[in-house]
Short mmCIF file of C-alpha atoms in Angstrom, two decimals:
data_model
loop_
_atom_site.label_atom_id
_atom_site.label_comp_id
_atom_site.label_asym_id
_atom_site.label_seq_id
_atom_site.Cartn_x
_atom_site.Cartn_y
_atom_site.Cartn_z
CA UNK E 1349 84.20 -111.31 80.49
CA UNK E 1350 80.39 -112.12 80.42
CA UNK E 1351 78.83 -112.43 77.32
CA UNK E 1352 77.11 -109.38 75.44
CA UNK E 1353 73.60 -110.04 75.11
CA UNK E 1354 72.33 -109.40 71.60
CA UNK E 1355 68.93 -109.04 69.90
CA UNK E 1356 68.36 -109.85 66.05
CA UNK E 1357 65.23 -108.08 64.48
CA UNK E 1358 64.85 -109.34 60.66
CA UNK E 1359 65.86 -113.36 60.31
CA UNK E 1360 66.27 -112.94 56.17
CA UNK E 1361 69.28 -113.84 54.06
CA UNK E 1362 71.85 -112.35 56.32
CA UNK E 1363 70.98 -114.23 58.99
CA UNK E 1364 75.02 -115.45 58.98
CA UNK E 1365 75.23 -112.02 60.16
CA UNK E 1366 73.62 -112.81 63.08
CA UNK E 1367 75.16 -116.41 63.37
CA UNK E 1368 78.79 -114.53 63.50
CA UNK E 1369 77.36 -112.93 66.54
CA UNK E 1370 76.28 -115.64 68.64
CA UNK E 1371 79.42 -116.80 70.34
CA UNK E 1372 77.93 -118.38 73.77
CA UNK E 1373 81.28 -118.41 76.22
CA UNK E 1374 83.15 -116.12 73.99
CA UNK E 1375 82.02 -112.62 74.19
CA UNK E 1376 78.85 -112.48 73.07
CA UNK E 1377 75.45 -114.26 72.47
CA UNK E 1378 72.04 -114.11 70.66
CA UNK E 1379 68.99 -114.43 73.32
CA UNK E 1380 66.45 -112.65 71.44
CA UNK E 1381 65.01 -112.88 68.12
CA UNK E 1382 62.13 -110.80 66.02
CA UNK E 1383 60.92 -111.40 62.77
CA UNK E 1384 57.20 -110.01 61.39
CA UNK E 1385 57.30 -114.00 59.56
CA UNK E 1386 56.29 -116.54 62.30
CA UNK E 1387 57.59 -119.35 60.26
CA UNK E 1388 60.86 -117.86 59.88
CA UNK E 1389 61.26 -116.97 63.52
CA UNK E 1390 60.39 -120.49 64.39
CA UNK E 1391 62.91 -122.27 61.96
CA UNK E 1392 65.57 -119.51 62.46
CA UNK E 1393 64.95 -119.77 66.84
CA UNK E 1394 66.37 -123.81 66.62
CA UNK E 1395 69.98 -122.23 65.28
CA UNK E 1396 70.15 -119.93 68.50
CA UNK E 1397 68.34 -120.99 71.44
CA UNK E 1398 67.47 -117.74 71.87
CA UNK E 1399 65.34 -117.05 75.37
CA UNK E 1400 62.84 -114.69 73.62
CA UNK E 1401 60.84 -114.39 70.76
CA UNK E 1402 58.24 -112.05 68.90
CA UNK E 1403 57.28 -110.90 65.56
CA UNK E 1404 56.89 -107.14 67.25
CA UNK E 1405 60.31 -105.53 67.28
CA UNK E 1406 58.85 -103.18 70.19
CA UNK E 1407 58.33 -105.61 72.74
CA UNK E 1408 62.03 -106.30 72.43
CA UNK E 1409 63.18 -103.06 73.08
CA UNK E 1410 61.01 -103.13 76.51
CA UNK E 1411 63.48 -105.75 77.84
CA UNK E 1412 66.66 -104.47 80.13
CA UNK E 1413 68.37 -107.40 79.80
CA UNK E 1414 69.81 -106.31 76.13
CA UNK E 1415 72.99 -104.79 75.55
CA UNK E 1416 72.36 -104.65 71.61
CA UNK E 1417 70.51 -105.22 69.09
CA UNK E 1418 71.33 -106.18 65.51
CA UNK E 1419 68.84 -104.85 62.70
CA UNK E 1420 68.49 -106.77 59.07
CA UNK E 1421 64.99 -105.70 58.05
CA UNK E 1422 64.22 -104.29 54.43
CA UNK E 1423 65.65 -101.11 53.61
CA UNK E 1424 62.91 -99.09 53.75
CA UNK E 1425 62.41 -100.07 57.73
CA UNK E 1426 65.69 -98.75 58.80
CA UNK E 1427 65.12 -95.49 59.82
CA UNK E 1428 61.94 -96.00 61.99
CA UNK E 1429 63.43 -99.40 63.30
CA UNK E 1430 66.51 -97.24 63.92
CA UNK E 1431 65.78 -94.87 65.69
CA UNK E 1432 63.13 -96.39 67.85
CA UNK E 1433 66.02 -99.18 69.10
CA UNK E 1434 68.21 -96.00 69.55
CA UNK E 1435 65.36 -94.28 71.57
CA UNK E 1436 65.06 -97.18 73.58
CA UNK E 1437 68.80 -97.14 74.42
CA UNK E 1438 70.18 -100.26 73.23
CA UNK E 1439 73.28 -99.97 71.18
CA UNK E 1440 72.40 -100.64 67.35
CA UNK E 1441 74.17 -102.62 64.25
CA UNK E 1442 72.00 -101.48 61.31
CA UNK E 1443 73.20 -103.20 58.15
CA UNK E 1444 73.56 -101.07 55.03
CA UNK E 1445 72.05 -99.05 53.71
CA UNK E 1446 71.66 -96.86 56.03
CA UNK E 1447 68.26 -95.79 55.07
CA UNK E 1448 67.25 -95.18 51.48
CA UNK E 1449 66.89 -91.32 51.24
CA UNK E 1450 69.32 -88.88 52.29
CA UNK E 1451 66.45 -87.36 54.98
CA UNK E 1452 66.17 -91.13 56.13
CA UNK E 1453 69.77 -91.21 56.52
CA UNK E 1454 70.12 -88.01 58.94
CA UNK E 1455 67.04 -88.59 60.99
CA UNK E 1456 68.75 -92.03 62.27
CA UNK E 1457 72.23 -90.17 62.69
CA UNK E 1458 70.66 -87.44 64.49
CA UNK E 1459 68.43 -89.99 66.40
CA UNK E 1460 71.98 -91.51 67.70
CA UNK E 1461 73.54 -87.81 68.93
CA UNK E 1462 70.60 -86.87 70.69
CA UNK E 1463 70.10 -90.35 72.61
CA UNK E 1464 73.96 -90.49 72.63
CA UNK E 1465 73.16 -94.57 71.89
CA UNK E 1466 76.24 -95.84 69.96
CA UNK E 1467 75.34 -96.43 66.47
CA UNK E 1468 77.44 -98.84 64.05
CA UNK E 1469 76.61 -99.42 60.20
CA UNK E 1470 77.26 -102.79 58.80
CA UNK E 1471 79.45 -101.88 55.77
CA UNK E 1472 81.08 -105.20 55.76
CA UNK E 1473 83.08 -105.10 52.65
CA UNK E 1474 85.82 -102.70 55.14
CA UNK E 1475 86.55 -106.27 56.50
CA UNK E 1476 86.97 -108.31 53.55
CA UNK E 1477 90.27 -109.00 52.55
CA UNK E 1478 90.65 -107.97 49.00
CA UNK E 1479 89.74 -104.50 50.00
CA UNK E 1480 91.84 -104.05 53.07
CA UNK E 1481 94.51 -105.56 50.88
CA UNK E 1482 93.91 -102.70 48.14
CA UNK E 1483 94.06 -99.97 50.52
CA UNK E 1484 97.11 -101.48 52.52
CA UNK E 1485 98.55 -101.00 48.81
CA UNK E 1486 97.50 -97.70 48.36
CA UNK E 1487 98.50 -96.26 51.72
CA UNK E 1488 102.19 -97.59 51.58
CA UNK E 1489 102.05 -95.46 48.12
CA UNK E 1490 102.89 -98.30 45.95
CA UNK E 1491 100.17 -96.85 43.25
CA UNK E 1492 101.10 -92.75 44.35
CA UNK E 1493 98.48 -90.47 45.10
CA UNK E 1494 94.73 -91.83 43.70
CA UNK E 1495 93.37 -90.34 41.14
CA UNK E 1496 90.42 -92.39 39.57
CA UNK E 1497 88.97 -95.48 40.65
CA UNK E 1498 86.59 -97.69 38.66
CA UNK E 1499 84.42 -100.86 39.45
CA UNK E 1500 82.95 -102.98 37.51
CA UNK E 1501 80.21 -104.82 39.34
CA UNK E 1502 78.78 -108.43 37.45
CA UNK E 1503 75.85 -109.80 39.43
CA UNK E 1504 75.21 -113.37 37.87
CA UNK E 1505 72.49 -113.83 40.58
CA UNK E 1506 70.53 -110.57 40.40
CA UNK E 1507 67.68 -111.83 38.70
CA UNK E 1508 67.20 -114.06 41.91
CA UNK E 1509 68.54 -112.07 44.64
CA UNK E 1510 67.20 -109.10 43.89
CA UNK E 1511 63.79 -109.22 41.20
CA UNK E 1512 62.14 -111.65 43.02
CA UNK E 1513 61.03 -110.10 46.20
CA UNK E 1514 60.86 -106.18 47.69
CA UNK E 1515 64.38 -105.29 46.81
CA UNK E 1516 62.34 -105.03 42.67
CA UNK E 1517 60.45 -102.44 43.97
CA UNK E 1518 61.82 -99.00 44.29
CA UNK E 1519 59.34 -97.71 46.84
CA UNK E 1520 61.70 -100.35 49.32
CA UNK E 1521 64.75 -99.40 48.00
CA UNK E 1522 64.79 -96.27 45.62
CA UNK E 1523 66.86 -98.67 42.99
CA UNK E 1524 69.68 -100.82 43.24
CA UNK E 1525 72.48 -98.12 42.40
CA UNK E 1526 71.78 -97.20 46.51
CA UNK E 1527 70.81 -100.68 47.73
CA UNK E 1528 73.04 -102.97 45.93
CA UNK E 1529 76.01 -100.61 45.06
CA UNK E 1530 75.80 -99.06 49.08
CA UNK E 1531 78.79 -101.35 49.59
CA UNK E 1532 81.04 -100.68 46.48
CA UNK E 1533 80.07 -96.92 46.76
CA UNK E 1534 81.76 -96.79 50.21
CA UNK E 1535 84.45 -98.46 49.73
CA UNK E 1536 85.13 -95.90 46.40
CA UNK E 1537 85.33 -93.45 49.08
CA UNK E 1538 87.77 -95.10 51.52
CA UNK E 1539 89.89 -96.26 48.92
CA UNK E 1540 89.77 -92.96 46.97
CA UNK E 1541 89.92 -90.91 50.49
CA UNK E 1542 87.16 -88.42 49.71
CA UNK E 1543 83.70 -88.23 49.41
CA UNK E 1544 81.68 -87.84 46.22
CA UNK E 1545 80.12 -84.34 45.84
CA UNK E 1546 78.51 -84.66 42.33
CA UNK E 1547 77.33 -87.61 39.88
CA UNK E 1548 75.71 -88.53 37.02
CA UNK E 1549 74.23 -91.91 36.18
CA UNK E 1550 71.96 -93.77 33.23
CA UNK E 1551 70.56 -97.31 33.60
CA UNK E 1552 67.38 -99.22 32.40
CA UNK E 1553 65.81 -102.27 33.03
CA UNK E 1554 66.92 -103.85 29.84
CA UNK E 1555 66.03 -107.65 30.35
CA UNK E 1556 63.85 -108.78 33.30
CA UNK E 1557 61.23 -106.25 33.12
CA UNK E 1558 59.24 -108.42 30.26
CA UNK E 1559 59.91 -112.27 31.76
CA UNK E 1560 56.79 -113.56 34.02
CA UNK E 1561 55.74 -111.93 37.04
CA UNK E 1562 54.32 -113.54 40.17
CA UNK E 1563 50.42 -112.37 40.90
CA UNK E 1564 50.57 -110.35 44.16
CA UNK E 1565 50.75 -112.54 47.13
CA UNK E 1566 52.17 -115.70 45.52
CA UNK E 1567 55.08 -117.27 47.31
CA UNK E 1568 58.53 -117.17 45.85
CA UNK E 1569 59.30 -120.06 44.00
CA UNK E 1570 60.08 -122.96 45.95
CA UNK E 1571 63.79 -123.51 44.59
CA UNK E 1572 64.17 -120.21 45.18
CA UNK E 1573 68.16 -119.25 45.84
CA UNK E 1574 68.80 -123.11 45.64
CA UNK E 1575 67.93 -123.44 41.64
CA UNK E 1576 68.72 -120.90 39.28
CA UNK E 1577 68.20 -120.85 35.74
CA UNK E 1578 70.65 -120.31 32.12
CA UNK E 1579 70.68 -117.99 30.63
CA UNK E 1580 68.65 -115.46 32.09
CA UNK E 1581 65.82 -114.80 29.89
CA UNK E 1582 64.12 -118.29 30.96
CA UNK E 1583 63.65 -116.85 34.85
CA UNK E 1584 60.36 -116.52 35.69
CA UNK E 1585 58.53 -116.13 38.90
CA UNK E 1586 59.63 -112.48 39.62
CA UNK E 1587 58.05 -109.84 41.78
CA UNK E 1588 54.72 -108.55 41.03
CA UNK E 1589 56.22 -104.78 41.52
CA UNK E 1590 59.47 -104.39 39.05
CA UNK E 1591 60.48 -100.92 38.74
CA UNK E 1592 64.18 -100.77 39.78
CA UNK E 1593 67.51 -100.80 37.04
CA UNK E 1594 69.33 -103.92 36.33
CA UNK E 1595 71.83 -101.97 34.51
CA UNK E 1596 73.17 -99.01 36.26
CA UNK E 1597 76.44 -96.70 35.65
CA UNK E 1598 77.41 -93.57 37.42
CA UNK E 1599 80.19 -91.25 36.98
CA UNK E 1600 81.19 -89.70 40.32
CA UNK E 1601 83.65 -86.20 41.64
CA UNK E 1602 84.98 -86.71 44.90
CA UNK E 1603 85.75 -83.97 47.05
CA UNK E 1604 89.39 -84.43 46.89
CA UNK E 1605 89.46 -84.65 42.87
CA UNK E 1606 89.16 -88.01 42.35
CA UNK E 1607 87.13 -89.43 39.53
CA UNK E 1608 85.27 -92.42 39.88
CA UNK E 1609 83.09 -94.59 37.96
CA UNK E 1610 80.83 -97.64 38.90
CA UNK E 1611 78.71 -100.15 36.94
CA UNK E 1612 75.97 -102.79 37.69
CA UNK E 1613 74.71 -105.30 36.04
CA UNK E 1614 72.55 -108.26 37.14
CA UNK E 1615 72.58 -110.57 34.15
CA UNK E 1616 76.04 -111.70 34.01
CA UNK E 1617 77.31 -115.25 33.71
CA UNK E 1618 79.60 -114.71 36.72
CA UNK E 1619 79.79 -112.59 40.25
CA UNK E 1620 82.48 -110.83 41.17
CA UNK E 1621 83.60 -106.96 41.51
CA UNK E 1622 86.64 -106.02 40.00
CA UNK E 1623 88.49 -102.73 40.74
CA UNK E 1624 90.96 -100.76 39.08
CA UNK E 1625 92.56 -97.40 40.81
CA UNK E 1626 94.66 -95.40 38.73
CA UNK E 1627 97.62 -93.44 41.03
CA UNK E 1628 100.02 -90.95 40.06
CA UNK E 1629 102.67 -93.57 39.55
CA UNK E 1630 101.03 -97.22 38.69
CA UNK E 1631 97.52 -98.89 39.35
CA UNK E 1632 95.91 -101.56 40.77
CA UNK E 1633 93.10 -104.42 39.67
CA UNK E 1634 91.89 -107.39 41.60
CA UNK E 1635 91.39 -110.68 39.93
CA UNK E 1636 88.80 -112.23 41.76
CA UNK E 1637 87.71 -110.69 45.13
CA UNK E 1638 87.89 -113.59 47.90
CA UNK E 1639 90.42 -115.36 49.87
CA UNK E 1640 92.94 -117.11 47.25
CA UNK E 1641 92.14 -114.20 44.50
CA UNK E 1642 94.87 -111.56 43.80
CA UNK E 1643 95.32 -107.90 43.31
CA UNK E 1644 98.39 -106.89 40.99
CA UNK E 1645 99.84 -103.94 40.66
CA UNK E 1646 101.30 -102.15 37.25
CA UNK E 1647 103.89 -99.36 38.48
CA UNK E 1648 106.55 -99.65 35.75
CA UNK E 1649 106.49 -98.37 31.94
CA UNK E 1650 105.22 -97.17 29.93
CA UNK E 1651 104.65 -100.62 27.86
CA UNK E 1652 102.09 -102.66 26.05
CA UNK E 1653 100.43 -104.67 27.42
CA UNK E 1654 101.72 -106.56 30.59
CA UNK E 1655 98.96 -109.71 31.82
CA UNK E 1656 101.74 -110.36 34.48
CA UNK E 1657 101.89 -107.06 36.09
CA UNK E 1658 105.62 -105.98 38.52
CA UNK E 1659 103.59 -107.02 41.96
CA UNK E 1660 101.51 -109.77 41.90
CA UNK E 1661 99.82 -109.72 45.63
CA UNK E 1662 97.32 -112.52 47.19
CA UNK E 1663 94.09 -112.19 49.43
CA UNK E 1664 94.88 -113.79 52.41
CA UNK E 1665 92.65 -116.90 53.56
CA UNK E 1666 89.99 -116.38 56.02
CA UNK E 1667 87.08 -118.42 57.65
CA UNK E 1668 83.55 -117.28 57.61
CA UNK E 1669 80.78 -116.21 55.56
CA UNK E 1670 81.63 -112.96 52.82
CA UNK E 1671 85.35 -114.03 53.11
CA UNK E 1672 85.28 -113.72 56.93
CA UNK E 1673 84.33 -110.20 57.16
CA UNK E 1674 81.41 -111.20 58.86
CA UNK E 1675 82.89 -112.53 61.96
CA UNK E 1676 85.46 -109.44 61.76
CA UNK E 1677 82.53 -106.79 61.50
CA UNK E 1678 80.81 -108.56 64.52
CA UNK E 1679 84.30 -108.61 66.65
CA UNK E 1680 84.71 -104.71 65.76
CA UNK E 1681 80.75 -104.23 66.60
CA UNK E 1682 81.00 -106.03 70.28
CA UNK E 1683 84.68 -104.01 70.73
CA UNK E 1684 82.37 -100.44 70.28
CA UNK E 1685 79.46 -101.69 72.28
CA UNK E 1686 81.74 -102.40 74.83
CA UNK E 1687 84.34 -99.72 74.73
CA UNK E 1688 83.11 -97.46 72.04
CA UNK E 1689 85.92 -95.62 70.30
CA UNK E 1690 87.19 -95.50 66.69
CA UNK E 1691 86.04 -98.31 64.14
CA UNK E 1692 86.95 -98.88 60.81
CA UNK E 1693 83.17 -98.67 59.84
CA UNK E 1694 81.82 -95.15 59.84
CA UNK E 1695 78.30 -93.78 60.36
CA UNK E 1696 79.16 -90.87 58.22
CA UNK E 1697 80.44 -92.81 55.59
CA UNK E 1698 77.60 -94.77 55.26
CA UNK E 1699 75.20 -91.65 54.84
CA UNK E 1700 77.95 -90.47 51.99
CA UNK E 1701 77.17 -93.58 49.90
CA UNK E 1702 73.64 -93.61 50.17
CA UNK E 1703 73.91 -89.90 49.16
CA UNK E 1704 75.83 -90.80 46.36
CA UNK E 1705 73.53 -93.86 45.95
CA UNK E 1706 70.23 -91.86 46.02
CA UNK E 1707 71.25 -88.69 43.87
CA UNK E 1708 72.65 -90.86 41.31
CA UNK E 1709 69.25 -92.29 40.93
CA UNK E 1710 67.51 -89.00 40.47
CA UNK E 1711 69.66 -88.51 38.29
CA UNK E 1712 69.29 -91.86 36.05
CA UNK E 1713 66.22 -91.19 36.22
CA UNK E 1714 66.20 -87.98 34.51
CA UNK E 1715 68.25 -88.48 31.68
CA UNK E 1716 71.82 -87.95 33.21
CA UNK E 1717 71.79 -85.27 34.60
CA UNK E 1718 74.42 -84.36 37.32
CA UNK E 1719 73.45 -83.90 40.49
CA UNK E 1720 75.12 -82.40 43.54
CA UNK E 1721 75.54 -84.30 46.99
CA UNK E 1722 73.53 -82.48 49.96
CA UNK E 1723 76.05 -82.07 52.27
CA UNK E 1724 76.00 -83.28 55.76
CA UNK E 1725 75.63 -81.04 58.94
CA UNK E 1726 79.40 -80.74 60.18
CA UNK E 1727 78.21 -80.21 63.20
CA UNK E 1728 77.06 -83.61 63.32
CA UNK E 1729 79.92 -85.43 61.45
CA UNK E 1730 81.82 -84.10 63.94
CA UNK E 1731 80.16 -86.30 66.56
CA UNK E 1732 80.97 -89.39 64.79
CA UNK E 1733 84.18 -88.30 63.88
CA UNK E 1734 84.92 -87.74 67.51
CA UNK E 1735 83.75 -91.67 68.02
CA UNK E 1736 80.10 -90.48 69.12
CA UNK E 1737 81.57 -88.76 72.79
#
């Protein structure tokens, strides 16, 4: 089988992403690289030995000898990137989000049904263990039928990850409760089986929005994700712009019934997501969400209160970066370039959380109030749903 050859266009902080993907020998490789940063592309090119580089994404389109192309540019470049790569032909992995408006989002999935390019959305977190292993639980109906799910999201590293650079400024990202909660959102949805159809949401930017600011055009800080400051109110160095939430919560309705509920926040002392799902006849909580961790289930009672739980299950152990879902998202993605077909990703799904991302943040953003989901064109979830034949 000769290898896939695979472009990369964005060399930022998931460039693991695209290190999963270059397997020379072994199904697939990285020849071509693109980032708008020369310096990047020039320290990022000695990891791949890639055959081509440029800092203009549309000269690498123009070349026939790509089968793919893997996209991991800001947020708020998706849909053009998008759509030109699927204009041009070549297969696409765009990592989440999606886009960052719900119009965003349908352009690039119409985009895909009128080229008929195959489109995959890197949700990764359908590929890490702990959540595979919660919805292997809830699918043999250990837990009964869901009913409300709820995840609680502490992000010791947000004030560096994410108010330091573009993701602090909404105009790249609408707000965090799309672009950081895109993952937990969808996986709400597969766990819970349904997608959400109204929410309501309140958040503020309750600590970082008075600590120093860079002037526009400084560099980050040059410990920057290597040294990181306790407790949080001695950061400094953040983004010039700082107009996004670091403490978010949303209250969601599913279309199926279920009740969900999801909070954010970015000053914690640790990071880690922790899930509870409520069934008609026990629940489940993780402890920890990597390889190692557990998930334990509570389906006796009533009682008190039991730290031990009746079913104490364990993650399993995996290799690779984001507890080997990396390396399993790229195997899926290079199975659907190839064959196409059903994957455990979904195109669809990913425009559901973004919706649910997006209104939520209207809807922090004026006072609470609910907000209905647009709904998609069935017309065109049907297309996905059929695999994109």
């Amino acid at each position: 089988m000769e290898d896939l050859r695979i472009g990369v266009i964005g060399l930022g902080l998931r460039t693991s992403l695209a290190l999963a993907a270059h397997r020379p020998g072994r199904g697939s490789a990285v020849v071509a690289l693109c980032d708008s940063d020369p310096a990047a592309l020039k320290s990022q090119a000695k990891r791949f030995e890639a055959e081509f580089l440029t800092e203009d994404y549309r000269e690498l389109l123009t070349r026939d000898d790509l089968d793919a192309v893997i996209v991991m540019t800001p947020d708020d470049t998706h849909e053009r990137i998008a759509i030109d790569c699927l204009e041009a032909g070549k297969a696409v992995y765009l990592e989440k989000p999606l886009a960052i408006t719900v119009e965003a989002c349908d352009a690039v999935l119409e985009a895909a049904r009128r080229t008929g390019t195959r489109l995959y959305v890197g949700h990764n977190m359908r590929h890490m263990g702990v959540v595979r292993l919660m919805r292997d639980i809830i699918q043999k109906g250990v837990i009964g039928e869901p009913k409300t799910v709820w995840v609680r999201h502490f992000v010791s590293y947000g004030g560096d990850y994410y108010f330091k650079d573009w993701h602090a400024d909404r105009t790249r990202t609408t707000g965090l409760l799309l672009q950081k909660a895109a993952h937990d959102l969808d996986v709400i949805h597969w766990l819970a089986g349904g997608y959400t159809t109204r929410v309501n949401a309140l958040g503020d930017l309750m600590l970082y929005g008075d600590l120093p600011r860079r002037e526009p055009g400084t560099p980050r800080p040059e410990g920057w994700l290597r040294e990181f400051d306790w407790p949080p109110t001695r950061r400094t160095d953040f983004h010039h712009v700082m107009d996004v939430e670091d403490v978010s919560v949303m209250n969601m309705r599913l279309d199926n019934g279920v009740i969900a509920a999801y909070q954010q926040c970015h000053f914690t002392p640790d990071y880690v997501r922790n899930y509870t799902v409520i069934g008609t006849e026990g629940r489940l909580e993780n402890f920890g969400d990597g390889p190692g961790d557990t998930v334990k289930v509570w389906n006796t009672g009533p009682s008190g209160y039991r730290g031990e739980g009746d079913i104490t299950y364990r993650v399993p152990e995996a290799m690779g970066s984001h507890g080997g879902a990396d390396p399993a998202i790229m195997d899926e993605f290079c199975r659907f370039v190839r064959e196409g077909g059903a994957t455990d990703t979904s195109p669809v799904a990913a425009r559901m959380s973004v919706a649910a991302g997006y209104m939520a943040t209207l809807s922090l953003r004026d006072g609470g109030t609910p907000y209905d989901i647009p709904p998609i064109d069935p017309e065109l979830a049907a297309y996905f749903d059929r695999g994109q034949r």
